[in-house]
Coordinates of C-alpha atoms (C1' of nucleotides) in Angstrom, one line a residue:
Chain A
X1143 CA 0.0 0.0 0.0
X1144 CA 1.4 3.2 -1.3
X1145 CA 0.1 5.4 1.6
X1146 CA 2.6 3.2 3.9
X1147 CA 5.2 4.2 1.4
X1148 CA 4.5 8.3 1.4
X1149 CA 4.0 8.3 5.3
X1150 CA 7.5 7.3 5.3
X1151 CA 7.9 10.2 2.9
X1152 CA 5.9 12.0 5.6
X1153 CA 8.1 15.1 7.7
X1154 CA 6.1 15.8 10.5
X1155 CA 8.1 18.5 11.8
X1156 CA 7.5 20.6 8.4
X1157 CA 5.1 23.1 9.5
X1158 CA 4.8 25.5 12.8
X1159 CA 2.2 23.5 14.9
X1160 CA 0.5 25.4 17.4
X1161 CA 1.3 25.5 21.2
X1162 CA -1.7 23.9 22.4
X1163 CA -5.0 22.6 22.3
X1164 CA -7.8 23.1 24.7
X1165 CA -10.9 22.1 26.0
X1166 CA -13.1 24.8 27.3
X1167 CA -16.2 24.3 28.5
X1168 CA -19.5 26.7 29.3
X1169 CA -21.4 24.6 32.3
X1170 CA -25.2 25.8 32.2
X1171 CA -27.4 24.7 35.0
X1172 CA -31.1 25.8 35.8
X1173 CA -31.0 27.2 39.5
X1174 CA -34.6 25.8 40.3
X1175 CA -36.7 27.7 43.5
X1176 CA -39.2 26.1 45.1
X1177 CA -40.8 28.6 46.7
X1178 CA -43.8 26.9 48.2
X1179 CA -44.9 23.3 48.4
X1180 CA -47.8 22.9 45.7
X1181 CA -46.1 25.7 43.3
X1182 CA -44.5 25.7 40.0
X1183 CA -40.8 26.4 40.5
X1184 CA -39.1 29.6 39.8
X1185 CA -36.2 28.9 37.3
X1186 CA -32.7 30.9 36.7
X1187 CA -30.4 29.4 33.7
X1188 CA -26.8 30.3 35.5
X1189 CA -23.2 29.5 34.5
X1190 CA -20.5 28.2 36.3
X1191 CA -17.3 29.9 36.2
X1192 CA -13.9 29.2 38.1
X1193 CA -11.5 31.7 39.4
X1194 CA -7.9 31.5 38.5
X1195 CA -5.6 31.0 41.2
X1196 CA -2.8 33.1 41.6
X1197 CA -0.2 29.9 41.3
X1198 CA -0.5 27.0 39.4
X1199 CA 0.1 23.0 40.7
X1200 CA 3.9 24.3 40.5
X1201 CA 4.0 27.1 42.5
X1202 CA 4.9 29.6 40.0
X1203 CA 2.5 32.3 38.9
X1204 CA -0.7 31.6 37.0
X1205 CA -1.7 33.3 33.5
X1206 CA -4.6 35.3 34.0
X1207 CA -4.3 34.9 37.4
X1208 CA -8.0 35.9 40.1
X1209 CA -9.8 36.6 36.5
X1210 CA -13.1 34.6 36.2
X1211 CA -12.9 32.0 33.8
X1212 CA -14.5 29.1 31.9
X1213 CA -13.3 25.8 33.2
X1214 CA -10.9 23.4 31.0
X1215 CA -8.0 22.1 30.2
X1216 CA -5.6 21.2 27.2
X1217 CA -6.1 18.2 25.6
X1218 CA -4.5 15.1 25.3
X1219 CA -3.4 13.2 22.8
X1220 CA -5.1 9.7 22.9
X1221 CA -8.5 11.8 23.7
X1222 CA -10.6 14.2 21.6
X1223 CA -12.0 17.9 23.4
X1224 CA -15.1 16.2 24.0
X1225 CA -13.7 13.8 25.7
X1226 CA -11.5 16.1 27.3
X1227 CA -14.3 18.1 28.2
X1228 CA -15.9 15.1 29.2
X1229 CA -13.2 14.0 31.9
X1230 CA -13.0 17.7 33.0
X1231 CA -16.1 18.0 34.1
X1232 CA -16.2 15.1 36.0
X1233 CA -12.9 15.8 37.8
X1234 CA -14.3 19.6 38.1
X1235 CA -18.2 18.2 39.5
X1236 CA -17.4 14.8 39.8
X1237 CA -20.5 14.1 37.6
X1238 CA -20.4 11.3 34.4
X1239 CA -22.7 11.3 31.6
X1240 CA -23.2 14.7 31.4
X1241 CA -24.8 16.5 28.2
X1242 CA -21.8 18.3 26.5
X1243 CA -22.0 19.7 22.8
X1244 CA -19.2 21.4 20.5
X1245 CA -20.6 25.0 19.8
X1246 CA -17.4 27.2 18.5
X1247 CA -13.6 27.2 18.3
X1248 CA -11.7 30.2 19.0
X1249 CA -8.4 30.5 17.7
X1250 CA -7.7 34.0 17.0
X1251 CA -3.9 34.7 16.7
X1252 CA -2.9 36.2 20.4
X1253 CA -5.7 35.4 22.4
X1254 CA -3.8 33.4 24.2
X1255 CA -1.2 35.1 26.0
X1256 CA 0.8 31.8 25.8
X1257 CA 0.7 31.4 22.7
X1258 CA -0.7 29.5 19.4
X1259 CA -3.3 28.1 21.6
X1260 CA -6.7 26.9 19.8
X1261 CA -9.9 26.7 21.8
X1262 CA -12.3 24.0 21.3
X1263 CA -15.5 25.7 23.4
X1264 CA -18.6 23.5 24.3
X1265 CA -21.4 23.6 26.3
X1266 CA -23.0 21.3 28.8
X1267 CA -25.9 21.0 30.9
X1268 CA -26.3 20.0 34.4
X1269 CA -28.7 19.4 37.0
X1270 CA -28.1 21.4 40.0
X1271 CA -27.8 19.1 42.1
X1272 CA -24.7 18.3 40.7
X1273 CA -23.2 21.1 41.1
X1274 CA -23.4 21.0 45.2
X1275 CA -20.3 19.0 45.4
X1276 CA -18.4 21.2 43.6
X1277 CA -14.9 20.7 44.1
X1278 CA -11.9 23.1 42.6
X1279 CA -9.0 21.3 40.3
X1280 CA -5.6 22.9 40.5
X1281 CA -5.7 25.7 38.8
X1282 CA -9.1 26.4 40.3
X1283 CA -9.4 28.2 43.8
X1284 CA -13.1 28.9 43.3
X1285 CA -16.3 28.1 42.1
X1286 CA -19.4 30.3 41.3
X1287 CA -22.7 30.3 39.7
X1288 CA -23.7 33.6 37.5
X1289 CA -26.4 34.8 36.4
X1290 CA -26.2 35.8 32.8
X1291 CA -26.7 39.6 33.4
X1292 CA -24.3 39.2 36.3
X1293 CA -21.8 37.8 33.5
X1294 CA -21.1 41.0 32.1
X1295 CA -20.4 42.7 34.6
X1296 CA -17.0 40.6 35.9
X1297 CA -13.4 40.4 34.2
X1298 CA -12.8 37.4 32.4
X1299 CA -9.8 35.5 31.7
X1300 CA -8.8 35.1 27.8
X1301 CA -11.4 35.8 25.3
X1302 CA -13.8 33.8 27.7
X1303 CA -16.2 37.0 27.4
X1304 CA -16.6 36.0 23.0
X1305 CA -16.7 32.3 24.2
X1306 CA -19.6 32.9 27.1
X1307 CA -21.7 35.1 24.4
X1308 CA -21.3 32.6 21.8
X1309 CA -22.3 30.2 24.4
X1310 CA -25.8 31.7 26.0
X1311 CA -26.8 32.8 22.4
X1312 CA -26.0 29.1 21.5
X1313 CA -28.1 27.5 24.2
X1314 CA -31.1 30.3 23.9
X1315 CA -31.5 28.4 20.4
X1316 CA -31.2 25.2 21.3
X1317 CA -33.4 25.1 24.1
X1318 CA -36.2 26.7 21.8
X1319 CA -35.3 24.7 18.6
X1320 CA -34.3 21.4 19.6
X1321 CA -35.0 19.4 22.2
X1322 CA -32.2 20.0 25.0
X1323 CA -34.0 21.3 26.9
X1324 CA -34.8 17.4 28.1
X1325 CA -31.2 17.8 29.5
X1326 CA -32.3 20.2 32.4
X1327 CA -35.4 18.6 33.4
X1328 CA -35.8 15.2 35.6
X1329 CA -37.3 12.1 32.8
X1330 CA -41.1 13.1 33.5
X1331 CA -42.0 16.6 34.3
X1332 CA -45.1 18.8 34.1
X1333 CA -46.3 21.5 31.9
X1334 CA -45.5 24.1 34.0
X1335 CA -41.8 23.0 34.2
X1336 CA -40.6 22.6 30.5
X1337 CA -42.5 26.4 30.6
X1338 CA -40.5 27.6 33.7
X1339 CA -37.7 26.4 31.9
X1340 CA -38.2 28.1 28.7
X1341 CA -39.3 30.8 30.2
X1342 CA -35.5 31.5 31.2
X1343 CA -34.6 32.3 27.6
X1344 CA -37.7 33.5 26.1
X1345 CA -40.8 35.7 26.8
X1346 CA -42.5 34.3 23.6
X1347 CA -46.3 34.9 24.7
X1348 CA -47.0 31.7 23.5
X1349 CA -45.0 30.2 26.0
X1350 CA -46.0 32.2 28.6
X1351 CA -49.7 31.9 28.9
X1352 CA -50.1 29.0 31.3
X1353 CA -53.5 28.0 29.2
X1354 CA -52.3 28.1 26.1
X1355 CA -48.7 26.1 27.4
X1356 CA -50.8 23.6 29.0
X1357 CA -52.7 23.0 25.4
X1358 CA -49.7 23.1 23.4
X1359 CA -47.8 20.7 25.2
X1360 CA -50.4 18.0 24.3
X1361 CA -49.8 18.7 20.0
X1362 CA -46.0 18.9 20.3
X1363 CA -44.9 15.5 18.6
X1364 CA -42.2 15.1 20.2
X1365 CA -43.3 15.5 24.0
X1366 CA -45.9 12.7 25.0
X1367 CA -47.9 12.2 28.1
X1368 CA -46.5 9.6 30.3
X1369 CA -50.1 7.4 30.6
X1370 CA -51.4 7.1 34.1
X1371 CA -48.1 8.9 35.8
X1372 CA -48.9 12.5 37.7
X1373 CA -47.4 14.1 40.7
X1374 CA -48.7 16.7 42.8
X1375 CA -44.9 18.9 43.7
X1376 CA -45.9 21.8 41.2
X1377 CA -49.9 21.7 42.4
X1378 CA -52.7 20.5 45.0
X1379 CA -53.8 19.1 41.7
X1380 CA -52.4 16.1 40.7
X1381 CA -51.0 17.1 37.3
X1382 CA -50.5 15.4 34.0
X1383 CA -46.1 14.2 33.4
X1384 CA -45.0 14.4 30.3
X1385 CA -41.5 13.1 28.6
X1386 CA -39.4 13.5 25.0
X1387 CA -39.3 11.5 23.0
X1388 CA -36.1 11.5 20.8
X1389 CA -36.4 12.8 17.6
X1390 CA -34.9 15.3 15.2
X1391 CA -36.9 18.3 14.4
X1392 CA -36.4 21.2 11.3
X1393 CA -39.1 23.6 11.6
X1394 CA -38.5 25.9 7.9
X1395 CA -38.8 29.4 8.7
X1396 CA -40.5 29.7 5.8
X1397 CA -43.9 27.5 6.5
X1398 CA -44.2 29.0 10.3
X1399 CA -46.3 31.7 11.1
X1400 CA -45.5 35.3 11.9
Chain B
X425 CA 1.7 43.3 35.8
X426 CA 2.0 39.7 37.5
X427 CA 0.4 38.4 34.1
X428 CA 3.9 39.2 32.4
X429 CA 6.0 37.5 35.0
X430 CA 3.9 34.5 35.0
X431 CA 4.1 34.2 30.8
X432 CA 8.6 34.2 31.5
X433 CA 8.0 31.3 33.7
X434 CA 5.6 29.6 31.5
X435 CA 7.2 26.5 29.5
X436 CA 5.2 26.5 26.4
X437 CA 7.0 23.3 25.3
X438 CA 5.5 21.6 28.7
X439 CA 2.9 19.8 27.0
X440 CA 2.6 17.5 23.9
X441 CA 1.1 19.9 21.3
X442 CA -1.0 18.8 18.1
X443 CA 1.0 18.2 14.8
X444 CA -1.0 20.0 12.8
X445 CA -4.4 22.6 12.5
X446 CA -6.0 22.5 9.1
X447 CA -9.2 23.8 8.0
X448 CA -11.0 22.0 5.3
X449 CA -14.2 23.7 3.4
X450 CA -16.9 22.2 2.2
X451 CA -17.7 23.9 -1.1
X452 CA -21.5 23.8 -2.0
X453 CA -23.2 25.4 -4.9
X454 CA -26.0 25.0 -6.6
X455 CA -26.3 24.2 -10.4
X456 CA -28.7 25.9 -11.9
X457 CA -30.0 24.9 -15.4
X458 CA -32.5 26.9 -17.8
X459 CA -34.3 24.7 -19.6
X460 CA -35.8 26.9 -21.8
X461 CA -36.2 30.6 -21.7
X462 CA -39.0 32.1 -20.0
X463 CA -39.3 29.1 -17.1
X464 CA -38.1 28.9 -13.5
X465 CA -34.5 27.2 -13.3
X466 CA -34.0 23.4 -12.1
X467 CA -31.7 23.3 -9.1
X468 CA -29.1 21.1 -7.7
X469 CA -27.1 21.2 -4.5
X470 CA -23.7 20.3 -5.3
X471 CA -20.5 19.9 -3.3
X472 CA -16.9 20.7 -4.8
X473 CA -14.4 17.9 -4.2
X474 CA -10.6 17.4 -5.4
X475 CA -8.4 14.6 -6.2
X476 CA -5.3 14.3 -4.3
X477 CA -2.5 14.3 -6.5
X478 CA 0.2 10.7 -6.5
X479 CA 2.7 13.4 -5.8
X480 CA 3.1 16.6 -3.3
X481 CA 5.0 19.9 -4.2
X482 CA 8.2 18.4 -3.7
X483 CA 8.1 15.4 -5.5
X484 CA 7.0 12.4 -2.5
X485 CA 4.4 10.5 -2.6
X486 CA 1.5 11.8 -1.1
X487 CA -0.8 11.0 1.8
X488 CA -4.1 9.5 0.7
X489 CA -3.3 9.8 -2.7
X490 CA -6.1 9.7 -5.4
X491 CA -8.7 9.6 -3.3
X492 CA -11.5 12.6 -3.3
X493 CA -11.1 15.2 -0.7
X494 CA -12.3 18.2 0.8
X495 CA -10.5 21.7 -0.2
X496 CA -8.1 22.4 2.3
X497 CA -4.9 23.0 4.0
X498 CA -3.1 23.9 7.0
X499 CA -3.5 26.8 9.2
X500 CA -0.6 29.6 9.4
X501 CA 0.4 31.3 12.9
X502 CA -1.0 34.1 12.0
X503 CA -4.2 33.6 10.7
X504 CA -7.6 32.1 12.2
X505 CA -8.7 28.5 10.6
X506 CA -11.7 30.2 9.0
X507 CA -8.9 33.2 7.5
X508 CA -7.5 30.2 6.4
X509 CA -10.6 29.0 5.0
X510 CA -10.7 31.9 2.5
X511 CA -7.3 32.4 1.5
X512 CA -7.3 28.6 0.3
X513 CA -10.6 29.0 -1.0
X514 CA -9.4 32.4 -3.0
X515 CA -6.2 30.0 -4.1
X516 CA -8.8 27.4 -5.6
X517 CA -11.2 29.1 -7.1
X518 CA -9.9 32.8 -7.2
X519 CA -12.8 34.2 -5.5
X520 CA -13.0 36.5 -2.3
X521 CA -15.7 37.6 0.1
X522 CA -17.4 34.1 -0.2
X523 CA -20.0 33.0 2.8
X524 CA -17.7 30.3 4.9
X525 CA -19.3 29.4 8.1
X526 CA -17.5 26.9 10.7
X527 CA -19.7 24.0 11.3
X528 CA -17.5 21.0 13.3
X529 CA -14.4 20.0 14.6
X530 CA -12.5 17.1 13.6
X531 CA -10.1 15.9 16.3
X532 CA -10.4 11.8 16.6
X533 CA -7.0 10.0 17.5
X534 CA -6.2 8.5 14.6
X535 CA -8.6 10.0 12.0
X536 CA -5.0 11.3 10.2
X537 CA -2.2 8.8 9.7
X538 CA 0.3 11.7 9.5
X539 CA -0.5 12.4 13.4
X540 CA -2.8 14.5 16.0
X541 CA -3.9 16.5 13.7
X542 CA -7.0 18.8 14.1
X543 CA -9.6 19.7 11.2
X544 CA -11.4 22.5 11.9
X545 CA -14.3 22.2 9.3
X546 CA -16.3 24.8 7.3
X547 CA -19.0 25.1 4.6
X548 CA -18.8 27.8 2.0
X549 CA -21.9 28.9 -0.5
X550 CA -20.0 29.8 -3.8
X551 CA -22.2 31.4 -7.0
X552 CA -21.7 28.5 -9.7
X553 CA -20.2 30.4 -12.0
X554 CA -17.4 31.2 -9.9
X555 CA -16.5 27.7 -10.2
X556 CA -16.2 27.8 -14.0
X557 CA -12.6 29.2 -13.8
X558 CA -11.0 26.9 -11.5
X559 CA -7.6 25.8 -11.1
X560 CA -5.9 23.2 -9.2
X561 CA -3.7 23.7 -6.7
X562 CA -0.6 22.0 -5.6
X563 CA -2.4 18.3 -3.8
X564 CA -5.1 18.8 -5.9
X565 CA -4.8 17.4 -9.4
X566 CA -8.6 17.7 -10.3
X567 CA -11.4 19.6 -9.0
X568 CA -15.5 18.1 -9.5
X569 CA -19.0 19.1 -8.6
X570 CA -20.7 16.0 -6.9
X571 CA -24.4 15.7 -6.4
X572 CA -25.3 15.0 -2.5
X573 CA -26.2 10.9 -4.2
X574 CA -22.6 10.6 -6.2
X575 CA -21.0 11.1 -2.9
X576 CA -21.4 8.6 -0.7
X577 CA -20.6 6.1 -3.4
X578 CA -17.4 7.2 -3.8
X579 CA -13.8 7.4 -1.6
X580 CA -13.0 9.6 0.3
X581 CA -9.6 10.7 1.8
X582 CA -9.2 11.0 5.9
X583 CA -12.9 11.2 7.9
X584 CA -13.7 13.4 5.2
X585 CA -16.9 11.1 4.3
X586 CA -18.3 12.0 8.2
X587 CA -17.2 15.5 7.4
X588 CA -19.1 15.9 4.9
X589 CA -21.8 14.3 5.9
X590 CA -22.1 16.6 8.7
X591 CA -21.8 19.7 6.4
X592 CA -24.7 18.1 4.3
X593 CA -27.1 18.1 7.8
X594 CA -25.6 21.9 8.7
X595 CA -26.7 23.1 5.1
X596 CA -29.5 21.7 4.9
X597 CA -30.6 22.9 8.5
X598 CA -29.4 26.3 8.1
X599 CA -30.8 26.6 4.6
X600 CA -34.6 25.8 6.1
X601 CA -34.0 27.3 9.5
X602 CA -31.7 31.1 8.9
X603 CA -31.6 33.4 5.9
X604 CA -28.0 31.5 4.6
X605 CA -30.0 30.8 1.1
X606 CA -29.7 34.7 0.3
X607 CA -26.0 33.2 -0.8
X608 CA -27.2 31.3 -3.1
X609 CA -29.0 33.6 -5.0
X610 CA -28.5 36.6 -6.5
X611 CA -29.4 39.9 -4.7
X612 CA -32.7 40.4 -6.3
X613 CA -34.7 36.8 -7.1
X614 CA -38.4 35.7 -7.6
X615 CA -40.1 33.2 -5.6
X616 CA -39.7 30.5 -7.9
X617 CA -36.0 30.5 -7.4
X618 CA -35.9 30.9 -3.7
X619 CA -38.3 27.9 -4.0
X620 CA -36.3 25.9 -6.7
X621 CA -33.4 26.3 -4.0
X622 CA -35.5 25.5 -1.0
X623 CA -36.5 22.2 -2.7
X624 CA -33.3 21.1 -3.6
X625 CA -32.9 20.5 0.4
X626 CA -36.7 19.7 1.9
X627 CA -39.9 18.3 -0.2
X628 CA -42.3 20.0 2.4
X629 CA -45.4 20.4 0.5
X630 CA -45.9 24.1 1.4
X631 CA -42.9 24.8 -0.4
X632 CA -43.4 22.2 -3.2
X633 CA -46.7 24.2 -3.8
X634 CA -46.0 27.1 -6.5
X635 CA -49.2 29.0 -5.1
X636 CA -48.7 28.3 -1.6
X637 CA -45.1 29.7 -1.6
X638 CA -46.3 32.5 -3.7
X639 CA -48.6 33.8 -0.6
X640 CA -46.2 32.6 1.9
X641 CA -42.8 34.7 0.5
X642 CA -45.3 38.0 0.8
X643 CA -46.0 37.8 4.6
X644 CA -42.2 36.4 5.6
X645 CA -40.6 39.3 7.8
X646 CA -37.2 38.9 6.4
X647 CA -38.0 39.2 3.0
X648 CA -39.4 42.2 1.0
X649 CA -40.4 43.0 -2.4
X650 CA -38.2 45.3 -4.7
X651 CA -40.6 47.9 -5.3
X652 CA -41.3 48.3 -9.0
X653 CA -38.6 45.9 -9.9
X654 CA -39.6 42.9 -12.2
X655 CA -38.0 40.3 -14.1
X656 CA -39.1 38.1 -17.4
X657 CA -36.2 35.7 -16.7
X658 CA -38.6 32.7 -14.9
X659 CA -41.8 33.2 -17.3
X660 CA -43.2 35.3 -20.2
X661 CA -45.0 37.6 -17.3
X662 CA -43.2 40.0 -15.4
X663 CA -42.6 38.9 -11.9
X664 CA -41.8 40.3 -8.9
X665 CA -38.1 40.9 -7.6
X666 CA -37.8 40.3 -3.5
X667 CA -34.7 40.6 -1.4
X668 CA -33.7 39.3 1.9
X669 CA -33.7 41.6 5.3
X670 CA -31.0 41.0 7.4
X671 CA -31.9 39.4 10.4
X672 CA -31.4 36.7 12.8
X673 CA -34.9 34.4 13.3
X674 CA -35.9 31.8 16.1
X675 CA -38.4 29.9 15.4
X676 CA -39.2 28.0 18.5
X677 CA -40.1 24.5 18.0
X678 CA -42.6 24.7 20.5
X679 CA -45.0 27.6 18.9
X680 CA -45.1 26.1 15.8
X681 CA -48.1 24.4 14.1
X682 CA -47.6 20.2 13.1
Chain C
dG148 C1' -65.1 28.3 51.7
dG149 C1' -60.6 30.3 50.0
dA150 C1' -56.6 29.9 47.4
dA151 C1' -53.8 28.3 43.8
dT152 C1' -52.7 25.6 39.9
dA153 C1' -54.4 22.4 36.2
dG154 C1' -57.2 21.8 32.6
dT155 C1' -61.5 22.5 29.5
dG156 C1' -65.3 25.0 26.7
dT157 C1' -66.2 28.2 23.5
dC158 C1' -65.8 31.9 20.7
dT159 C1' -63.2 34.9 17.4
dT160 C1' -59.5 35.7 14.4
dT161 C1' -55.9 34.2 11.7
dT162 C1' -53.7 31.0 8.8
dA163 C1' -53.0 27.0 5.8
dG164 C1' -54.2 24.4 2.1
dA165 C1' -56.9 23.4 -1.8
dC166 C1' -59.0 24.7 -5.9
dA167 C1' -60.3 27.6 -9.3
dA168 C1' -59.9 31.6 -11.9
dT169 C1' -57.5 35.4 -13.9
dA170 C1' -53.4 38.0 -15.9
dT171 C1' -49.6 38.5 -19.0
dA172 C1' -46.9 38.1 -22.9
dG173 C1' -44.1 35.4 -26.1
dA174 C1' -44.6 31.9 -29.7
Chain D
dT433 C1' -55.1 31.3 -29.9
dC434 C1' -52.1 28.5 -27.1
dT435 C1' -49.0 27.8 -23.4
dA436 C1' -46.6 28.5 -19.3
dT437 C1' -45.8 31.0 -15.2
dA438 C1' -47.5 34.4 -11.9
dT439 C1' -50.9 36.0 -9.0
dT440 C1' -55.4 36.6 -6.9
dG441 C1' -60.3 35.0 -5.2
dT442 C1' -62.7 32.1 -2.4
dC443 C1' -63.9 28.5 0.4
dT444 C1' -62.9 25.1 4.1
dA445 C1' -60.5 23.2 7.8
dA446 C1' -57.4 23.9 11.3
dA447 C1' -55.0 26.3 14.6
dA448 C1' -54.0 30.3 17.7
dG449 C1' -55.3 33.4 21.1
dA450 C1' -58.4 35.2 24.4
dC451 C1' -61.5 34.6 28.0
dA452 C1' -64.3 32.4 31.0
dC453 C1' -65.2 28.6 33.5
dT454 C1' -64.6 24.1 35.9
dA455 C1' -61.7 20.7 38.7
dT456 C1' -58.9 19.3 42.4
dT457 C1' -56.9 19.5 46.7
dC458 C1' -54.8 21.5 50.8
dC459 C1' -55.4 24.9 54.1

DNA sequence: GGAATAGTGTCTTTTAGACAATATAGA
DNA sequence: TCTATATTGTCTAAAAGACACTATTCC
């Protein structure tokens, strides 16, 4: 096999390669109040940031050292970034499984004081709960939950400001085009949660309306009622659960209504 | 500044880095053929592919040779991969100012024999006849439109089958779901050639349906007529000219009709 | 009974989709 | 006149949106 033959051939070492390869990774969570027994839940979609610490494992001084920053990591050889990203979070939360998806890479020539360092930015989405036993990683002396407004407001390490942008506008979509929004909710939930939920990223009136929600949710084809299943922890009522089901969906702007 | 100390005692060569960053494009157009004068043209989405050469620039055999490929090549220090993106496209084809859009990353140990090497991956919408004059570049001995059904019959260089078909999906979504068709077609167009477009990608009966989409175009919010522009290219009667608004649209999935 | 959320009945308005009809202008 | 495409008229069915009302359960 000629391609054998050429790899030989092959000089690795030919062009500048860049200095590094990283995993960053924007972790959403839905900060869920329950302000009442019997009530629908008040909902916040919040992101958690680290703070730099001023020295690394090594003791020596950190690069963009006490700025707020998105967690990650470079990535290694025998993994890809989502993998990376992947094994990150779990060393970061200590959570597996987790709902992580590629949504930019930032590789701008000097934003990365370092160097040629190329950014592979994701999102992921976990439950809350998760997030209690947070613990920091090395380079990590704190951990925080934001608010999105709050967001703009603090000094970020990097370009992390482009990347967390990128990143909300990126989620706002996908919760209201696809069906990720699955990700933030428990397997069965009620009406008034999906709408608490998409209520964080929208203020569509069609969403809003309770009535008209509650009617909706019954023609959406790729939500079903879960036959026979309610609960009562959003009402005295015992109220209908509902759950995806997994599917693909395209709606053309061009056949929706204005 | 601490930030400046820390970067003298950062060792950039701490880490193993990737071998290589390349951006590879996925060159769509659309072939459009009159069939007679005075009708509507008959569309076709098509992707431009090239044929690795035996041989590199230097004489060696090359990697993957004679297989089909996507345009592409490595990224420089100083640029970004979608910088990249155009200069090789400009190189190819000789065009600038084309729509290129970053859709994926391509980072799987082992998808390149040569090493870790990273594909940062891009579509880009190019008019047909830019395509007319183009010219093959140094790994590329022969350049060829490809309907969407010719490709996945034939072989393809690297993960550049998985690329693709992943720039196929992003297309087609964006093409139904955002205003990226405006690309496609010239500034002003009738509705018969936004449809003839559309329907190279979806067979949704309210597009499919010549007086449907008629009313339909009038009432979308990101396209407006040309007042008192008409053209005679798509039928003996003079029909109106509309243009796209800029504009970003969500459509949630969950206000839509089924 | 009061309060709060879930869910339905019903009416109006808008839209989609189907079908037919009309308009235009070159051949 | 014929033909092909563009465009409008009109009807029907479906859906959206608004509003009022009912249902359930805990207090």
């Amino acid at each position: 096999m000629s391609n054998e033959e050429a790899l030989r051939q092959y000089d690795i070492k030919k062009f500048r390669t860049p200095d590094g390869y990283t995993s960053d990774i924007a972790v959403f969570t839905i900060v869920s109040k329950q302000l009442a027994e019997y009530k629908p839940p008040l909902m916040q979609l919040k992101l958690m940031l680290i703070k730099r610490s001023k020295l690394n494992a090594e003791g020596q001084l950190n690069i963009e050292a006490e700025k707020w920053a998105l967690p990650g990591g470079f990535v290694q050889e025998n993994e890809s970034a989502l993998e990376a990203a992947g094994r990150e979070l779990e060393e970061e939360t200590g959570v597996k499984g987790i709902h992580i998806k590629h949504f930019g890479v930032y590789d701008q020539p000097g934003r990365d004081p370092r160097g040629w360092i190329i950014s592979n930015a994701h999102y992921a989405i976990v439950p809350e709960q998760y997030l209690s036993t947070r613990q920091a990683n090395d380079d990590a002396a704190e951990v925080e939950l934001f608010s999105l407004e709050d967001i703009s407001r603090i000094e970020l390490a990097f370009d992390h400001k482009q990347i967390i942008q990128d990143a909300i506008k990126q989620i706002t979509g996908d919760l209201l085009q696809t069906t990720v929004a699955k990700n933030f909710l428990p397997k069965y939930f009620t009406y008034s949660e999906l709408q608490a939920l998409l209520l964080t990223v929208t203020d569509d009136p069609a969403i809003a309306s309770d009535q008209s929600f509650a009617r909706k949710i019954k023609s959406l084809p790729f939500i079903k009622p879960v036959i026979g299943q309610k609960t009562q922890r959003t009402s005295k009522i015992p109220t209908q659960l509902y759950e995806f089901i997994e599917m693909d969906i395209v709606k053309p702007i061009y056949t929706a209504r204005y």
